[in-house]
Amino acid sequence: MLSQADDDFQSVFFELAGDLRIYMLLKLSIKPYRLSQLATDLNATMQESHRNINRLIDSKLVKKTGEGELLLTPYGEIIVSLIPNFNFPFKHKDYFQEHTLSNLPLKFIQRIGSLNNCEVVVGVMAVLQRWKAVYHNSQDYIKEVISQVPIDLIETIAERVNNNVKFCYIFPANVVIPKGRNELLKKLGWKNLVSKGIVERRMMDKTNIVTIFNEKESCISFPTLKGEPDLNIMFYSKDAAFHEWCEDFFDYEWARAKLFDESKLSPEI
């Protein structure tokens, strides 16, 4: 909550509100520029470029060196580094009319810009196919927090586990268990894989954010406004920052999850 003394804080949003100014800042985050170069790269006139760069200098976001080069101030670097956190929800504002981050810890919301470089996968079948591909492409490990167990994917997981791919997963107690799962796990020798430590599992009372990732690919899905998991649409990426966000979220959930107890799972349906 901002206090009366923080009234000037809003001025930074006025500076970021101009398209040309924000593009200037993004360009300067890559390398220093002379004003003429910056104007050319942004297809802007020298007059409007001069006016806007002076505003950024007056706001202490940009400074000019003795050689005439423009570069971000340390304060400007901080502000520009925060822009992606606005970009992700803005790009997906329609999605976030029907989905929520309300149960997500603030420390993850403050890094939401890490999810910027992603592909949106739409439709249950497309989501499950991408999910299967993440399993299939794994070489070192698979980690996931899931709300239901697609029986068609169990054998794909088992095939990877039998090739020494470590599998760690978190179920909610109310996870949707498909009919035939227990029999299939018995056939695949699942208990033996658990006892060897190549499969690790934990439980939570409830989960509504779904994430699946291997060492290179990651998926994340946020809950509906009712707090229910949604497998109709998922964000997918091979981006390192996206992967780190998913991995950190998994580690957070893993640390507070309980020991796995098969007897507490919902019956097969």
Tab-separated table of C-alpha atoms in Angstrom:
chain	number	residue	atom	x	y	z
A	1	MET	CA	0.000	0.000	0.000
A	2	LEU	CA	1.452	3.371	-1.042
A	3	SER	CA	1.524	6.152	1.540
A	4	GLN	CA	0.952	9.875	0.932
A	5	ALA	CA	4.723	10.284	0.814
A	6	ASP	CA	4.871	7.967	-2.197
A	7	ASP	CA	2.737	10.187	-4.445
A	8	ASP	CA	5.647	10.823	-6.827
A	9	PHE	CA	5.895	7.092	-7.488
A	10	GLN	CA	3.105	7.340	-10.050
A	11	SER	CA	5.343	9.515	-12.245
A	12	VAL	CA	7.294	6.460	-13.395
A	13	PHE	CA	4.113	5.094	-14.979
A	14	PHE	CA	3.634	8.355	-16.895
A	15	GLU	CA	7.152	7.991	-18.291
A	16	LEU	CA	6.494	4.389	-19.318
A	17	ALA	CA	3.134	5.298	-20.860
A	18	GLY	CA	4.662	6.733	-24.046
A	19	ASP	CA	5.353	4.095	-26.707
A	20	LEU	CA	8.474	5.849	-27.965
A	21	ARG	CA	9.906	6.261	-24.466
A	22	ILE	CA	9.401	2.627	-23.550
A	23	TYR	CA	10.989	1.478	-26.829
A	24	MET	CA	13.911	3.798	-26.154
A	25	LEU	CA	14.395	2.237	-22.740
A	26	LEU	CA	14.230	-1.270	-24.167
A	27	LYS	CA	16.801	-0.386	-26.849
A	28	LEU	CA	19.110	1.171	-24.278
A	29	SER	CA	18.845	-1.942	-22.119
A	30	ILE	CA	20.717	-3.766	-24.901
A	31	LYS	CA	23.484	-1.234	-25.615
A	32	PRO	CA	24.282	2.520	-25.477
A	33	TYR	CA	23.096	4.641	-28.406
A	34	ARG	CA	23.628	8.072	-29.859
A	35	LEU	CA	20.355	9.917	-30.280
A	36	SER	CA	20.561	9.880	-34.088
A	37	GLN	CA	21.053	6.083	-34.080
A	38	LEU	CA	18.183	5.617	-31.654
A	39	ALA	CA	15.842	7.770	-33.752
A	40	THR	CA	16.765	5.847	-36.915
A	41	ASP	CA	16.286	2.434	-35.296
A	42	LEU	CA	12.890	3.470	-33.931
A	43	ASN	CA	11.810	5.223	-37.138
A	44	ALA	CA	11.222	8.451	-35.205
A	45	THR	CA	12.021	12.074	-36.051
A	46	MET	CA	14.932	13.799	-34.321
A	47	GLN	CA	12.528	16.342	-32.843
A	48	GLU	CA	10.285	13.788	-31.113
A	49	SER	CA	13.289	11.657	-30.137
A	50	HIS	CA	14.995	14.665	-28.539
A	51	ARG	CA	11.854	15.623	-26.609
A	52	ASN	CA	11.264	12.103	-25.304
A	53	ILE	CA	14.866	11.347	-24.399
A	54	ASN	CA	15.010	14.591	-22.396
A	55	ARG	CA	11.990	13.417	-20.400
A	56	LEU	CA	13.784	10.151	-19.637
A	57	ILE	CA	16.915	12.052	-18.612
A	58	ASP	CA	14.884	14.385	-16.379
A	59	SER	CA	13.295	11.297	-14.798
A	60	LYS	CA	16.794	9.903	-14.074
A	61	LEU	CA	16.088	6.780	-16.134
A	62	VAL	CA	18.680	7.699	-18.781
A	63	LYS	CA	21.920	9.674	-18.752
A	64	LYS	CA	24.181	11.089	-21.463
A	65	THR	CA	27.933	10.535	-21.353
A	66	GLY	CA	30.533	13.176	-22.182
A	67	GLU	CA	30.927	11.473	-25.570
A	68	GLY	CA	27.238	11.978	-26.325
A	69	GLU	CA	26.143	8.366	-25.806
A	70	LEU	CA	22.858	7.595	-24.093
A	71	LEU	CA	22.647	4.775	-21.567
A	72	LEU	CA	20.409	3.609	-18.757
A	73	THR	CA	21.164	4.732	-15.232
A	74	PRO	CA	21.295	1.978	-12.586
A	75	TYR	CA	17.787	3.125	-11.571
A	76	GLY	CA	16.698	2.871	-15.219
A	77	GLU	CA	18.099	-0.656	-15.434
A	78	ILE	CA	15.982	-1.700	-12.449
A	79	ILE	CA	12.798	-0.195	-13.914
A	80	VAL	CA	13.376	-1.804	-17.327
A	81	SER	CA	14.038	-5.191	-15.716
A	82	LEU	CA	10.553	-5.000	-14.145
A	83	ILE	CA	8.717	-4.315	-17.426
A	84	PRO	CA	8.339	-8.046	-18.334
A	85	ASN	CA	6.283	-8.533	-15.149
A	86	PHE	CA	3.624	-6.277	-16.668
A	87	ASN	CA	4.033	-7.706	-20.160
A	88	PHE	CA	2.995	-11.298	-19.351
A	89	PRO	CA	-0.412	-10.505	-17.786
A	90	PHE	CA	-0.994	-7.806	-20.435
A	91	LYS	CA	-0.366	-10.223	-23.325
A	92	HIS	CA	-2.711	-12.766	-21.762
A	93	LYS	CA	-5.295	-10.385	-20.301
A	94	ASP	CA	-8.184	-12.360	-21.851
A	95	TYR	CA	-6.879	-15.543	-20.196
A	96	PHE	CA	-6.695	-13.740	-16.853
A	97	GLN	CA	-10.344	-12.726	-17.086
A	98	GLU	CA	-11.140	-16.392	-16.427
A	99	HIS	CA	-8.063	-17.602	-14.522
A	100	THR	CA	-6.488	-16.436	-11.296
A	101	LEU	CA	-3.164	-16.254	-9.455
A	102	SER	CA	-4.887	-15.575	-6.132
A	103	ASN	CA	-3.402	-18.623	-4.375
A	104	LEU	CA	0.070	-18.120	-5.815
A	105	PRO	CA	2.638	-16.812	-3.285
A	106	LEU	CA	3.612	-13.187	-3.917
A	107	LYS	CA	7.245	-14.094	-4.580
A	108	PHE	CA	6.153	-15.994	-7.706
A	109	ILE	CA	3.783	-13.251	-8.904
A	110	GLN	CA	6.664	-10.783	-8.592
A	111	ARG	CA	8.606	-12.967	-11.066
A	112	ILE	CA	5.699	-13.615	-13.433
A	113	GLY	CA	7.623	-11.928	-16.259
A	114	SER	CA	9.825	-15.040	-16.362
A	115	LEU	CA	6.939	-16.731	-18.206
A	116	ASN	CA	6.960	-14.225	-21.091
A	117	ASN	CA	8.613	-16.367	-23.740
A	118	CYS	CA	6.049	-19.093	-24.183
A	119	GLU	CA	3.574	-20.741	-26.513
A	120	VAL	CA	-0.100	-21.028	-25.589
A	121	VAL	CA	-1.394	-24.575	-26.140
A	122	VAL	CA	-5.184	-24.685	-26.498
A	123	GLY	CA	-7.518	-27.683	-26.274
A	124	VAL	CA	-7.416	-30.772	-24.060
A	125	MET	CA	-6.038	-33.055	-26.783
A	126	ALA	CA	-3.299	-30.576	-27.742
A	127	VAL	CA	-2.396	-30.104	-24.067
A	128	LEU	CA	-2.167	-33.864	-23.482
A	129	GLN	CA	-0.042	-34.336	-26.617
A	130	ARG	CA	2.386	-31.648	-25.454
A	131	TRP	CA	2.375	-33.190	-21.989
A	132	LYS	CA	3.257	-36.558	-23.545
A	133	ALA	CA	6.057	-34.939	-25.579
A	134	VAL	CA	7.586	-33.485	-22.400
A	135	TYR	CA	7.648	-37.007	-20.941
A	136	HIS	CA	9.005	-38.545	-24.129
A	137	ASN	CA	11.781	-35.946	-24.558
A	138	SER	CA	13.081	-36.251	-20.998
A	139	GLN	CA	16.630	-37.501	-20.515
A	140	ASP	CA	17.363	-36.740	-16.855
A	141	TYR	CA	14.114	-36.151	-14.982
A	142	ILE	CA	10.401	-35.399	-15.074
A	143	LYS	CA	8.773	-33.324	-12.332
A	144	GLU	CA	5.117	-32.434	-12.042
A	145	VAL	CA	2.280	-31.162	-9.903
A	146	ILE	CA	-0.937	-32.525	-11.388
A	147	SER	CA	-4.637	-32.715	-10.632
A	148	GLN	CA	-5.525	-35.797	-12.676
A	149	VAL	CA	-3.759	-38.848	-14.073
A	150	PRO	CA	-4.241	-39.445	-17.809
A	151	ILE	CA	-4.019	-43.235	-18.016
A	152	ASP	CA	-2.769	-43.054	-21.609
A	153	LEU	CA	0.411	-41.345	-20.377
A	154	ILE	CA	1.359	-43.778	-17.603
A	155	GLU	CA	3.157	-46.176	-19.936
A	156	THR	CA	5.092	-43.277	-21.500
A	157	ILE	CA	6.299	-42.291	-18.025
A	158	ALA	CA	7.177	-45.891	-17.172
A	159	GLU	CA	9.214	-46.222	-20.372
A	160	ARG	CA	11.272	-43.144	-19.433
A	161	VAL	CA	11.670	-44.261	-15.809
A	162	ASN	CA	12.935	-47.633	-17.014
A	163	ASN	CA	15.578	-45.669	-18.921
A	164	ASN	CA	16.799	-44.125	-15.645
A	165	VAL	CA	14.834	-40.881	-15.936
A	166	LYS	CA	13.975	-39.780	-12.389
A	167	PHE	CA	10.286	-39.035	-11.839
A	168	CYS	CA	9.024	-36.798	-9.018
A	169	TYR	CA	5.372	-35.889	-8.706
A	170	ILE	CA	2.857	-34.300	-6.358
A	171	PHE	CA	-0.797	-35.361	-6.211
A	172	PRO	CA	-3.648	-33.673	-4.357
A	173	ALA	CA	-5.713	-36.037	-2.217
A	174	ASN	CA	-8.644	-35.469	-4.587
A	175	VAL	CA	-6.649	-36.273	-7.737
A	176	VAL	CA	-8.785	-37.776	-10.509
A	177	ILE	CA	-7.724	-41.437	-10.750
A	178	PRO	CA	-8.784	-43.212	-13.955
A	179	LYS	CA	-10.151	-46.736	-13.832
A	180	GLY	CA	-7.401	-49.272	-14.432
A	181	ARG	CA	-4.552	-47.163	-13.002
A	182	ASN	CA	-3.817	-49.405	-10.025
A	183	GLU	CA	-3.768	-52.533	-12.154
A	184	LEU	CA	-1.486	-50.873	-14.698
A	185	LEU	CA	0.942	-49.661	-12.017
A	186	LYS	CA	1.106	-53.177	-10.600
A	187	LYS	CA	1.874	-54.551	-14.057
A	188	LEU	CA	4.638	-51.969	-14.529
A	189	GLY	CA	6.256	-52.767	-11.162
A	190	TRP	CA	5.658	-49.254	-9.825
A	191	LYS	CA	6.276	-50.150	-6.166
A	192	ASN	CA	9.687	-51.510	-7.092
A	193	LEU	CA	10.552	-48.258	-8.897
A	194	VAL	CA	9.485	-46.284	-5.816
A	195	SER	CA	11.572	-48.485	-3.515
A	196	LYS	CA	14.606	-47.924	-5.761
A	197	GLY	CA	14.150	-44.161	-5.398
A	198	ILE	CA	13.853	-43.511	-9.118
A	199	VAL	CA	10.222	-42.524	-8.517
A	200	GLU	CA	9.501	-40.064	-5.695
A	201	ARG	CA	6.034	-38.831	-4.803
A	202	ARG	CA	4.302	-36.591	-2.312
A	203	MET	CA	0.777	-35.415	-1.549
A	204	MET	CA	-1.018	-32.170	-0.763
A	205	ASP	CA	-4.563	-31.576	0.412
A	206	LYS	CA	-5.252	-29.590	-2.739
A	207	THR	CA	-3.418	-28.293	-5.808
A	208	ASN	CA	-4.840	-26.094	-8.525
A	209	ILE	CA	-1.746	-24.972	-10.432
A	210	VAL	CA	-0.536	-27.681	-12.793
A	211	THR	CA	3.091	-27.837	-13.918
A	212	ILE	CA	4.987	-30.504	-15.848
A	213	PHE	CA	8.618	-30.163	-16.897
A	214	ASN	CA	11.745	-32.064	-17.817
A	215	GLU	CA	15.271	-30.658	-17.905
A	216	LYS	CA	14.562	-28.487	-20.996
A	217	GLU	CA	10.798	-28.095	-21.487
A	218	SER	CA	8.158	-26.740	-19.135
A	219	CYS	CA	4.378	-26.378	-18.961
A	220	ILE	CA	2.208	-24.419	-16.545
A	221	SER	CA	-1.543	-24.010	-16.190
A	222	PHE	CA	-3.339	-21.701	-13.757
A	223	PRO	CA	-6.726	-22.344	-12.115
A	224	THR	CA	-10.111	-20.969	-13.088
A	225	LEU	CA	-11.815	-18.257	-11.038
A	226	LYS	CA	-13.493	-21.076	-9.086
A	227	GLY	CA	-10.067	-22.378	-8.097
A	228	GLU	CA	-10.301	-25.480	-10.285
A	229	PRO	CA	-7.365	-26.775	-12.370
A	230	ASP	CA	-7.796	-26.149	-16.103
A	231	LEU	CA	-6.251	-28.506	-18.657
A	232	ASN	CA	-7.964	-26.830	-21.613
A	233	ILE	CA	-5.166	-24.306	-21.989
A	234	MET	CA	-1.512	-24.398	-20.984
A	235	PHE	CA	1.633	-22.284	-21.352
A	236	TYR	CA	4.620	-24.182	-22.806
A	237	SER	CA	8.231	-23.103	-23.237
A	238	LYS	CA	11.849	-24.141	-23.693
A	239	ASP	CA	12.999	-20.802	-22.267
A	240	ALA	CA	15.466	-20.999	-19.350
A	241	ALA	CA	13.722	-18.316	-17.250
A	242	PHE	CA	10.335	-20.016	-17.725
A	243	HIS	CA	11.899	-23.334	-16.683
A	244	GLU	CA	13.511	-21.827	-13.589
A	245	TRP	CA	10.164	-20.344	-12.511
A	246	CYS	CA	8.430	-23.742	-12.844
A	247	GLU	CA	11.261	-25.535	-11.054
A	248	ASP	CA	11.225	-23.059	-8.164
A	249	PHE	CA	7.446	-23.387	-7.874
A	250	PHE	CA	7.721	-27.193	-7.835
A	251	ASP	CA	10.435	-27.050	-5.141
A	252	TYR	CA	8.215	-24.739	-3.068
A	253	GLU	CA	5.287	-27.166	-3.312
A	254	TRP	CA	7.516	-30.208	-2.715
A	255	ALA	CA	8.931	-28.703	0.499
A	256	ARG	CA	5.476	-28.249	2.026
A	257	ALA	CA	3.896	-31.444	0.672
A	258	LYS	CA	3.249	-34.492	2.872
A	259	LEU	CA	4.383	-38.075	2.599
A	260	PHE	CA	2.543	-39.968	-0.113
A	261	ASP	CA	-0.273	-42.193	1.107
A	262	GLU	CA	-1.990	-44.240	-1.602
A	263	SER	CA	-4.861	-45.059	0.755
A	264	LYS	CA	-5.867	-41.376	0.894
A	265	LEU	CA	-6.362	-41.056	-2.858
A	266	SER	CA	-9.863	-40.832	-4.288
A	267	PRO	CA	-11.224	-44.090	-5.727
A	268	GLU	CA	-10.780	-44.835	-9.419
A	269	ILE	CA	-13.497	-43.486	-11.703
